[in-house]
Amino acid sequence: MTPPLLVDVYAAAAATGIRPGTLRVRLHRGTLTRYGQDRAGRTLIDLNELVDTGMAKVA
């Protein structure tokens, strides 16, 4: 198991091609793990979790 690569929602959206609103909905529904917030108050998620679940769009 790899350690979590924590990024905010917008960085995850840029890296995976998933819209930020979709990521926020998945966080709200509990299908995506929330890892707290950074100093600016942005929600942190694990980028590896998106790739492992197959949600990421591969270019």
mmCIF file with all atom_site columns, N, CA and C in Angstrom:
data_model
loop_
_atom_site.group_PDB
_atom_site.id
_atom_site.type_symbol
_atom_site.label_atom_id
_atom_site.label_alt_id
_atom_site.label_comp_id
_atom_site.label_asym_id
_atom_site.label_entity_id
_atom_site.label_seq_id
_atom_site.pdbx_PDB_ins_code
_atom_site.Cartn_x
_atom_site.Cartn_y
_atom_site.Cartn_z
_atom_site.occupancy
_atom_site.B_iso_or_equiv
_atom_site.pdbx_formal_charge
_atom_site.auth_seq_id
_atom_site.auth_comp_id
_atom_site.auth_asym_id
_atom_site.auth_atom_id
_atom_site.pdbx_PDB_model_num
ATOM 1   N N  . MET A 1 1  ? 0.853   -1.184 0.000   1.00 0.00 ? 1  MET A N  1
ATOM 2   C CA . MET A 1 1  ? 0.000   0.000  0.000   1.00 0.00 ? 1  MET A CA 1
ATOM 3   C C  . MET A 1 1  ? 0.892   1.238  0.000   1.00 0.00 ? 1  MET A C  1
ATOM 4   N N  . THR A 1 2  ? 0.583   2.158  -0.873  1.00 0.00 ? 2  THR A N  1
ATOM 5   C CA . THR A 1 2  ? 1.367   3.379  -0.970  1.00 0.00 ? 2  THR A CA 1
ATOM 6   C C  . THR A 1 2  ? 0.856   4.412  0.023   1.00 0.00 ? 2  THR A C  1
ATOM 7   N N  . PRO A 1 3  ? 1.733   5.269  0.503   1.00 0.00 ? 3  PRO A N  1
ATOM 8   C CA . PRO A 1 3  ? 1.264   6.327  1.405   1.00 0.00 ? 3  PRO A CA 1
ATOM 9   C C  . PRO A 1 3  ? 0.374   7.304  0.647   1.00 0.00 ? 3  PRO A C  1
ATOM 10  N N  . PRO A 1 4  ? -0.555  7.950  1.336   1.00 0.00 ? 4  PRO A N  1
ATOM 11  C CA . PRO A 1 4  ? -1.471  8.862  0.644   1.00 0.00 ? 4  PRO A CA 1
ATOM 12  C C  . PRO A 1 4  ? -0.739  10.069 0.061   1.00 0.00 ? 4  PRO A C  1
ATOM 13  N N  . LEU A 1 5  ? -1.116  10.430 -1.144  1.00 0.00 ? 5  LEU A N  1
ATOM 14  C CA . LEU A 1 5  ? -0.611  11.632 -1.807  1.00 0.00 ? 5  LEU A CA 1
ATOM 15  C C  . LEU A 1 5  ? -1.721  12.669 -1.701  1.00 0.00 ? 5  LEU A C  1
ATOM 16  N N  . LEU A 1 6  ? -1.637  13.507 -0.671  1.00 0.00 ? 6  LEU A N  1
ATOM 17  C CA . LEU A 1 6  ? -2.724  14.425 -0.356  1.00 0.00 ? 6  LEU A CA 1
ATOM 18  C C  . LEU A 1 6  ? -2.647  15.687 -1.201  1.00 0.00 ? 6  LEU A C  1
ATOM 19  N N  . VAL A 1 7  ? -3.750  15.976 -1.883  1.00 0.00 ? 7  VAL A N  1
ATOM 20  C CA . VAL A 1 7  ? -3.886  17.181 -2.705  1.00 0.00 ? 7  VAL A CA 1
ATOM 21  C C  . VAL A 1 7  ? -5.275  17.756 -2.470  1.00 0.00 ? 7  VAL A C  1
ATOM 22  N N  . ASP A 1 8  ? -5.448  19.034 -2.834  1.00 0.00 ? 8  ASP A N  1
ATOM 23  C CA . ASP A 1 8  ? -6.782  19.618 -2.703  1.00 0.00 ? 8  ASP A CA 1
ATOM 24  C C  . ASP A 1 8  ? -7.647  19.193 -3.890  1.00 0.00 ? 8  ASP A C  1
ATOM 25  N N  . VAL A 1 9  ? -8.924  19.511 -3.831  1.00 0.00 ? 9  VAL A N  1
ATOM 26  C CA . VAL A 1 9  ? -9.886  19.069 -4.838  1.00 0.00 ? 9  VAL A CA 1
ATOM 27  C C  . VAL A 1 9  ? -9.519  19.584 -6.232  1.00 0.00 ? 9  VAL A C  1
ATOM 28  N N  . TYR A 1 10 ? -9.075  20.827 -6.322  1.00 0.00 ? 10 TYR A N  1
ATOM 29  C CA . TYR A 1 10 ? -8.771  21.394 -7.637  1.00 0.00 ? 10 TYR A CA 1
ATOM 30  C C  . TYR A 1 10 ? -7.510  20.778 -8.239  1.00 0.00 ? 10 TYR A C  1
ATOM 31  N N  . ALA A 1 11 ? -6.512  20.471 -7.414  1.00 0.00 ? 11 ALA A N  1
ATOM 32  C CA . ALA A 1 11 ? -5.311  19.795 -7.920  1.00 0.00 ? 11 ALA A CA 1
ATOM 33  C C  . ALA A 1 11 ? -5.654  18.379 -8.368  1.00 0.00 ? 11 ALA A C  1
ATOM 34  N N  . ALA A 1 12 ? -6.526  17.703 -7.631  1.00 0.00 ? 12 ALA A N  1
ATOM 35  C CA . ALA A 1 12 ? -6.958  16.362 -8.021  1.00 0.00 ? 12 ALA A CA 1
ATOM 36  C C  . ALA A 1 12 ? -7.730  16.414 -9.333  1.00 0.00 ? 12 ALA A C  1
ATOM 37  N N  . ALA A 1 13 ? -8.555  17.435 -9.493  1.00 0.00 ? 13 ALA A N  1
ATOM 38  C CA . ALA A 1 13 ? -9.313  17.584 -10.735 1.00 0.00 ? 13 ALA A CA 1
ATOM 39  C C  . ALA A 1 13 ? -8.373  17.810 -11.915 1.00 0.00 ? 13 ALA A C  1
ATOM 40  N N  . ALA A 1 14 ? -7.361  18.635 -11.733 1.00 0.00 ? 14 ALA A N  1
ATOM 41  C CA . ALA A 1 14 ? -6.412  18.905 -12.806 1.00 0.00 ? 14 ALA A CA 1
ATOM 42  C C  . ALA A 1 14 ? -5.605  17.654 -13.157 1.00 0.00 ? 14 ALA A C  1
ATOM 43  N N  . ALA A 1 15 ? -5.281  16.853 -12.158 1.00 0.00 ? 15 ALA A N  1
ATOM 44  C CA . ALA A 1 15 ? -4.453  15.669 -12.390 1.00 0.00 ? 15 ALA A CA 1
ATOM 45  C C  . ALA A 1 15 ? -5.233  14.511 -13.000 1.00 0.00 ? 15 ALA A C  1
ATOM 46  N N  . THR A 1 16 ? -6.534  14.435 -12.725 1.00 0.00 ? 16 THR A N  1
ATOM 47  C CA . THR A 1 16 ? -7.305  13.265 -13.144 1.00 0.00 ? 16 THR A CA 1
ATOM 48  C C  . THR A 1 16 ? -8.315  13.535 -14.242 1.00 0.00 ? 16 THR A C  1
ATOM 49  N N  . GLY A 1 17 ? -8.709  14.786 -14.438 1.00 0.00 ? 17 GLY A N  1
ATOM 50  C CA . GLY A 1 17 ? -9.730  15.094 -15.425 1.00 0.00 ? 17 GLY A CA 1
ATOM 51  C C  . GLY A 1 17 ? -11.150 14.969 -14.893 1.00 0.00 ? 17 GLY A C  1
ATOM 52  N N  . ILE A 1 18 ? -11.290 14.715 -13.608 1.00 0.00 ? 18 ILE A N  1
ATOM 53  C CA . ILE A 1 18 ? -12.611 14.641 -12.970 1.00 0.00 ? 18 ILE A CA 1
ATOM 54  C C  . ILE A 1 18 ? -12.981 16.041 -12.501 1.00 0.00 ? 18 ILE A C  1
ATOM 55  N N  . ARG A 1 19 ? -14.201 16.454 -12.769 1.00 0.00 ? 19 ARG A N  1
ATOM 56  C CA . ARG A 1 19 ? -14.621 17.789 -12.380 1.00 0.00 ? 19 ARG A CA 1
ATOM 57  C C  . ARG A 1 19 ? -14.631 17.945 -10.854 1.00 0.00 ? 19 ARG A C  1
ATOM 58  N N  . PRO A 1 20 ? -14.258 19.134 -10.354 1.00 0.00 ? 20 PRO A N  1
ATOM 59  C CA . PRO A 1 20 ? -14.237 19.361 -8.908  1.00 0.00 ? 20 PRO A CA 1
ATOM 60  C C  . PRO A 1 20 ? -15.591 19.106 -8.243  1.00 0.00 ? 20 PRO A C  1
ATOM 61  N N  . GLY A 1 21 ? -16.669 19.456 -8.924  1.00 0.00 ? 21 GLY A N  1
ATOM 62  C CA . GLY A 1 21 ? -17.999 19.219 -8.366  1.00 0.00 ? 21 GLY A CA 1
ATOM 63  C C  . GLY A 1 21 ? -18.277 17.738 -8.165  1.00 0.00 ? 21 GLY A C  1
ATOM 64  N N  . THR A 1 22 ? -17.810 16.916 -9.077  1.00 0.00 ? 22 THR A N  1
ATOM 65  C CA . THR A 1 22 ? -17.974 15.466 -8.944  1.00 0.00 ? 22 THR A CA 1
ATOM 66  C C  . THR A 1 22 ? -17.203 14.947 -7.740  1.00 0.00 ? 22 THR A C  1
ATOM 67  N N  . LEU A 1 23 ? -16.005 15.469 -7.540  1.00 0.00 ? 23 LEU A N  1
ATOM 68  C CA . LEU A 1 23 ? -15.214 15.055 -6.376  1.00 0.00 ? 23 LEU A CA 1
ATOM 69  C C  . LEU A 1 23 ? -15.888 15.475 -5.078  1.00 0.00 ? 23 LEU A C  1
ATOM 70  N N  . ARG A 1 24 ? -16.459 16.682 -5.048  1.00 0.00 ? 24 ARG A N  1
ATOM 71  C CA . ARG A 1 24 ? -17.147 17.138 -3.845  1.00 0.00 ? 24 ARG A CA 1
ATOM 72  C C  . ARG A 1 24 ? -18.382 16.286 -3.558  1.00 0.00 ? 24 ARG A C  1
ATOM 73  N N  . VAL A 1 25 ? -19.103 15.871 -4.592  1.00 0.00 ? 25 VAL A N  1
ATOM 74  C CA . VAL A 1 25 ? -20.270 15.007 -4.403  1.00 0.00 ? 25 VAL A CA 1
ATOM 75  C C  . VAL A 1 25 ? -19.837 13.662 -3.827  1.00 0.00 ? 25 VAL A C  1
ATOM 76  N N  . ARG A 1 26 ? -18.746 13.112 -4.350  1.00 0.00 ? 26 ARG A N  1
ATOM 77  C CA . ARG A 1 26 ? -18.235 11.828 -3.841  1.00 0.00 ? 26 ARG A CA 1
ATOM 78  C C  . ARG A 1 26 ? -17.786 11.955 -2.394  1.00 0.00 ? 26 ARG A C  1
ATOM 79  N N  . LEU A 1 27 ? -17.212 13.105 -2.028  1.00 0.00 ? 27 LEU A N  1
ATOM 80  C CA . LEU A 1 27 ? -16.845 13.337 -0.627  1.00 0.00 ? 27 LEU A CA 1
ATOM 81  C C  . LEU A 1 27 ? -18.090 13.389 0.252   1.00 0.00 ? 27 LEU A C  1
ATOM 82  N N  . HIS A 1 28 ? -19.111 14.081 -0.217  1.00 0.00 ? 28 HIS A N  1
ATOM 83  C CA . HIS A 1 28 ? -20.347 14.209 0.549   1.00 0.00 ? 28 HIS A CA 1
ATOM 84  C C  . HIS A 1 28 ? -21.037 12.852 0.728   1.00 0.00 ? 28 HIS A C  1
ATOM 85  N N  . ARG A 1 29 ? -21.035 12.033 -0.301  1.00 0.00 ? 29 ARG A N  1
ATOM 86  C CA . ARG A 1 29 ? -21.673 10.715 -0.243  1.00 0.00 ? 29 ARG A CA 1
ATOM 87  C C  . ARG A 1 29 ? -20.854 9.696  0.538   1.00 0.00 ? 29 ARG A C  1
ATOM 88  N N  . GLY A 1 30 ? -19.581 10.001 0.775   1.00 0.00 ? 30 GLY A N  1
ATOM 89  C CA . GLY A 1 30 ? -18.737 9.089  1.537   1.00 0.00 ? 30 GLY A CA 1
ATOM 90  C C  . GLY A 1 30 ? -18.029 8.048  0.696   1.00 0.00 ? 30 GLY A C  1
ATOM 91  N N  . THR A 1 31 ? -18.055 8.185  -0.624  1.00 0.00 ? 31 THR A N  1
ATOM 92  C CA . THR A 1 31 ? -17.371 7.227  -1.485  1.00 0.00 ? 31 THR A CA 1
ATOM 93  C C  . THR A 1 31 ? -15.920 7.616  -1.729  1.00 0.00 ? 31 THR A C  1
ATOM 94  N N  . LEU A 1 32 ? -15.522 8.774  -1.222  1.00 0.00 ? 32 LEU A N  1
ATOM 95  C CA . LEU A 1 32 ? -14.148 9.254  -1.315  1.00 0.00 ? 32 LEU A CA 1
ATOM 96  C C  . LEU A 1 32 ? -13.748 9.725  0.077   1.00 0.00 ? 32 LEU A C  1
ATOM 97  N N  . THR A 1 33 ? -12.544 9.376  0.504   1.00 0.00 ? 33 THR A N  1
ATOM 98  C CA . THR A 1 33 ? -12.099 9.675  1.860   1.00 0.00 ? 33 THR A CA 1
ATOM 99  C C  . THR A 1 33 ? -11.586 11.106 1.966   1.00 0.00 ? 33 THR A C  1
ATOM 100 N N  . ARG A 1 34 ? -12.033 11.790 3.000   1.00 0.00 ? 34 ARG A N  1
ATOM 101 C CA . ARG A 1 34 ? -11.577 13.154 3.296   1.00 0.00 ? 34 ARG A CA 1
ATOM 102 C C  . ARG A 1 34 ? -10.434 13.057 4.303   1.00 0.00 ? 34 ARG A C  1
ATOM 103 N N  . TYR A 1 35 ? -9.327  13.740 4.029   1.00 0.00 ? 35 TYR A N  1
ATOM 104 C CA . TYR A 1 35 ? -8.152  13.687 4.890   1.00 0.00 ? 35 TYR A CA 1
ATOM 105 C C  . TYR A 1 35 ? -7.906  15.012 5.603   1.00 0.00 ? 35 TYR A C  1
ATOM 106 N N  . GLY A 1 36 ? -8.953  15.714 5.958   1.00 0.00 ? 36 GLY A N  1
ATOM 107 C CA . GLY A 1 36 ? -8.808  16.968 6.674   1.00 0.00 ? 36 GLY A CA 1
ATOM 108 C C  . GLY A 1 36 ? -8.675  18.143 5.721   1.00 0.00 ? 36 GLY A C  1
ATOM 109 N N  . GLN A 1 37 ? -8.065  19.224 6.241   1.00 0.00 ? 37 GLN A N  1
ATOM 110 C CA . GLN A 1 37 ? -7.911  20.451 5.471   1.00 0.00 ? 37 GLN A CA 1
ATOM 111 C C  . GLN A 1 37 ? -6.484  20.957 5.587   1.00 0.00 ? 37 GLN A C  1
ATOM 112 N N  . ASP A 1 38 ? -6.058  21.719 4.575   1.00 0.00 ? 38 ASP A N  1
ATOM 113 C CA . ASP A 1 38 ? -4.748  22.350 4.657   1.00 0.00 ? 38 ASP A CA 1
ATOM 114 C C  . ASP A 1 38 ? -4.889  23.680 5.403   1.00 0.00 ? 38 ASP A C  1
ATOM 115 N N  . ARG A 1 39 ? -3.813  24.434 5.487   1.00 0.00 ? 39 ARG A N  1
ATOM 116 C CA . ARG A 1 39 ? -3.836  25.694 6.247   1.00 0.00 ? 39 ARG A CA 1
ATOM 117 C C  . ARG A 1 39 ? -4.770  26.726 5.647   1.00 0.00 ? 39 ARG A C  1
ATOM 118 N N  . ALA A 1 40 ? -5.030  26.625 4.356   1.00 0.00 ? 40 ALA A N  1
ATOM 119 C CA . ALA A 1 40 ? -5.935  27.566 3.685   1.00 0.00 ? 40 ALA A CA 1
ATOM 120 C C  . ALA A 1 40 ? -7.396  27.127 3.784   1.00 0.00 ? 40 ALA A C  1
ATOM 121 N N  . GLY A 1 41 ? -7.663  25.976 4.401   1.00 0.00 ? 41 GLY A N  1
ATOM 122 C CA . GLY A 1 41 ? -9.023  25.498 4.575   1.00 0.00 ? 41 GLY A CA 1
ATOM 123 C C  . GLY A 1 41 ? -9.526  24.636 3.437   1.00 0.00 ? 41 GLY A C  1
ATOM 124 N N  . ARG A 1 42 ? -8.654  24.253 2.503   1.00 0.00 ? 42 ARG A N  1
ATOM 125 C CA . ARG A 1 42 ? -9.064  23.421 1.372   1.00 0.00 ? 42 ARG A CA 1
ATOM 126 C C  . ARG A 1 42 ? -9.098  21.959 1.800   1.00 0.00 ? 42 ARG A C  1
ATOM 127 N N  . THR A 1 43 ? -10.109 21.247 1.353   1.00 0.00 ? 43 THR A N  1
ATOM 128 C CA . THR A 1 43 ? -10.253 19.836 1.664   1.00 0.00 ? 43 THR A CA 1
ATOM 129 C C  . THR A 1 43 ? -9.178  19.024 0.955   1.00 0.00 ? 43 THR A C  1
ATOM 130 N N  . LEU A 1 44 ? -8.574  18.094 1.688   1.00 0.00 ? 44 LEU A N  1
ATOM 131 C CA . LEU A 1 44 ? -7.521  17.253 1.121   1.00 0.00 ? 44 LEU A CA 1
ATOM 132 C C  . LEU A 1 44 ? -8.057  15.855 0.835   1.00 0.00 ? 44 LEU A C  1
ATOM 133 N N  . ILE A 1 45 ? -7.693  15.324 -0.334  1.00 0.00 ? 45 ILE A N  1
ATOM 134 C CA . ILE A 1 45 ? -8.051  13.960 -0.704  1.00 0.00 ? 45 ILE A CA 1
ATOM 135 C C  . ILE A 1 45 ? -6.805  13.245 -1.202  1.00 0.00 ? 45 ILE A C  1
ATOM 136 N N  . ASP A 1 46 ? -6.868  11.925 -1.228  1.00 0.00 ? 46 ASP A N  1
ATOM 137 C CA . ASP A 1 46 ? -5.737  11.111 -1.656  1.00 0.00 ? 46 ASP A CA 1
ATOM 138 C C  . ASP A 1 46 ? -5.814  10.895 -3.166  1.00 0.00 ? 46 ASP A C  1
ATOM 139 N N  . LEU A 1 47 ? -4.816  11.372 -3.885  1.00 0.00 ? 47 LEU A N  1
ATOM 140 C CA . LEU A 1 47 ? -4.794  11.226 -5.337  1.00 0.00 ? 47 LEU A CA 1
ATOM 141 C C  . LEU A 1 47 ? -4.676  9.754  -5.728  1.00 0.00 ? 47 LEU A C  1
ATOM 142 N N  . ASN A 1 48 ? -3.954  8.974  -4.940  1.00 0.00 ? 48 ASN A N  1
ATOM 143 C CA . ASN A 1 48 ? -3.815  7.542  -5.225  1.00 0.00 ? 48 ASN A CA 1
ATOM 144 C C  . ASN A 1 48 ? -5.153  6.812  -5.134  1.00 0.00 ? 48 ASN A C  1
ATOM 145 N N  . GLU A 1 49 ? -6.033  7.264  -4.265  1.00 0.00 ? 49 GLU A N  1
ATOM 146 C CA . GLU A 1 49 ? -7.356  6.641  -4.126  1.00 0.00 ? 49 GLU A CA 1
ATOM 147 C C  . GLU A 1 49 ? -8.168  6.796  -5.410  1.00 0.00 ? 49 GLU A C  1
ATOM 148 N N  . LEU A 1 50 ? -8.055  7.947  -6.058  1.00 0.00 ? 50 LEU A N  1
ATOM 149 C CA . LEU A 1 50 ? -8.768  8.163  -7.317  1.00 0.00 ? 50 LEU A CA 1
ATOM 150 C C  . LEU A 1 50 ? -8.217  7.273  -8.417  1.00 0.00 ? 50 LEU A C  1
ATOM 151 N N  . VAL A 1 51 ? -6.910  7.150  -8.475  1.00 0.00 ? 51 VAL A N  1
ATOM 152 C CA . VAL A 1 51 ? -6.292  6.327  -9.509  1.00 0.00 ? 51 VAL A CA 1
ATOM 153 C C  . VAL A 1 51 ? -6.594  4.846  -9.270  1.00 0.00 ? 51 VAL A C  1
ATOM 154 N N  . ASP A 1 52 ? -6.546  4.412  -8.008  1.00 0.00 ? 52 ASP A N  1
ATOM 155 C CA . ASP A 1 52 ? -6.800  2.999  -7.681  1.00 0.00 ? 52 ASP A CA 1
ATOM 156 C C  . ASP A 1 52 ? -8.243  2.572  -7.973  1.00 0.00 ? 52 ASP A C  1
ATOM 157 N N  . THR A 1 53 ? -9.200  3.495  -7.810  1.00 0.00 ? 53 THR A N  1
ATOM 158 C CA . THR A 1 53 ? -10.592 3.149  -8.049  1.00 0.00 ? 53 THR A CA 1
ATOM 159 C C  . THR A 1 53 ? -10.962 3.205  -9.523  1.00 0.00 ? 53 THR A C  1
ATOM 160 N N  . GLY A 1 54 ? -10.043 3.686  -10.355 1.00 0.00 ? 54 GLY A N  1
ATOM 161 C CA . GLY A 1 54 ? -10.319 3.745  -11.783 1.00 0.00 ? 54 GLY A CA 1
ATOM 162 C C  . GLY A 1 54 ? -11.130 4.956  -12.198 1.00 0.00 ? 54 GLY A C  1
ATOM 163 N N  . MET A 1 55 ? -11.326 5.923  -11.313 1.00 0.00 ? 55 MET A N  1
ATOM 164 C CA . MET A 1 55 ? -12.098 7.115  -11.644 1.00 0.00 ? 55 MET A CA 1
ATOM 165 C C  . MET A 1 55 ? -11.313 8.078  -12.523 1.00 0.00 ? 55 MET A C  1
ATOM 166 N N  . ALA A 1 56 ? -9.993  8.016  -12.462 1.00 0.00 ? 56 ALA A N  1
ATOM 167 C CA . ALA A 1 56 ? -9.160  8.967  -13.205 1.00 0.00 ? 56 ALA A CA 1
ATOM 168 C C  . ALA A 1 56 ? -9.215  8.695  -14.693 1.00 0.00 ? 56 ALA A C  1
ATOM 169 N N  . LYS A 1 57 ? -9.285  9.749  -15.476 1.00 0.00 ? 57 LYS A N  1
ATOM 170 C CA . LYS A 1 57 ? -9.264  9.629  -16.931 1.00 0.00 ? 57 LYS A CA 1
ATOM 171 C C  . LYS A 1 57 ? -7.805  9.592  -17.379 1.00 0.00 ? 57 LYS A C  1
ATOM 172 N N  . VAL A 1 58 ? -7.445  8.568  -18.086 1.00 0.00 ? 58 VAL A N  1
ATOM 173 C CA . VAL A 1 58 ? -6.064  8.430  -18.540 1.00 0.00 ? 58 VAL A CA 1
ATOM 174 C C  . VAL A 1 58 ? -5.940  9.089  -19.910 1.00 0.00 ? 58 VAL A C  1
ATOM 175 N N  . ALA A 1 59 ? -4.949  9.957  -20.032 1.00 0.00 ? 59 ALA A N  1
ATOM 176 C CA . ALA A 1 59 ? -4.750  10.676 -21.296 1.00 0.00 ? 59 ALA A CA 1
ATOM 177 C C  . ALA A 1 59 ? -3.972  9.827  -22.283 1.00 0.00 ? 59 ALA A C  1
#
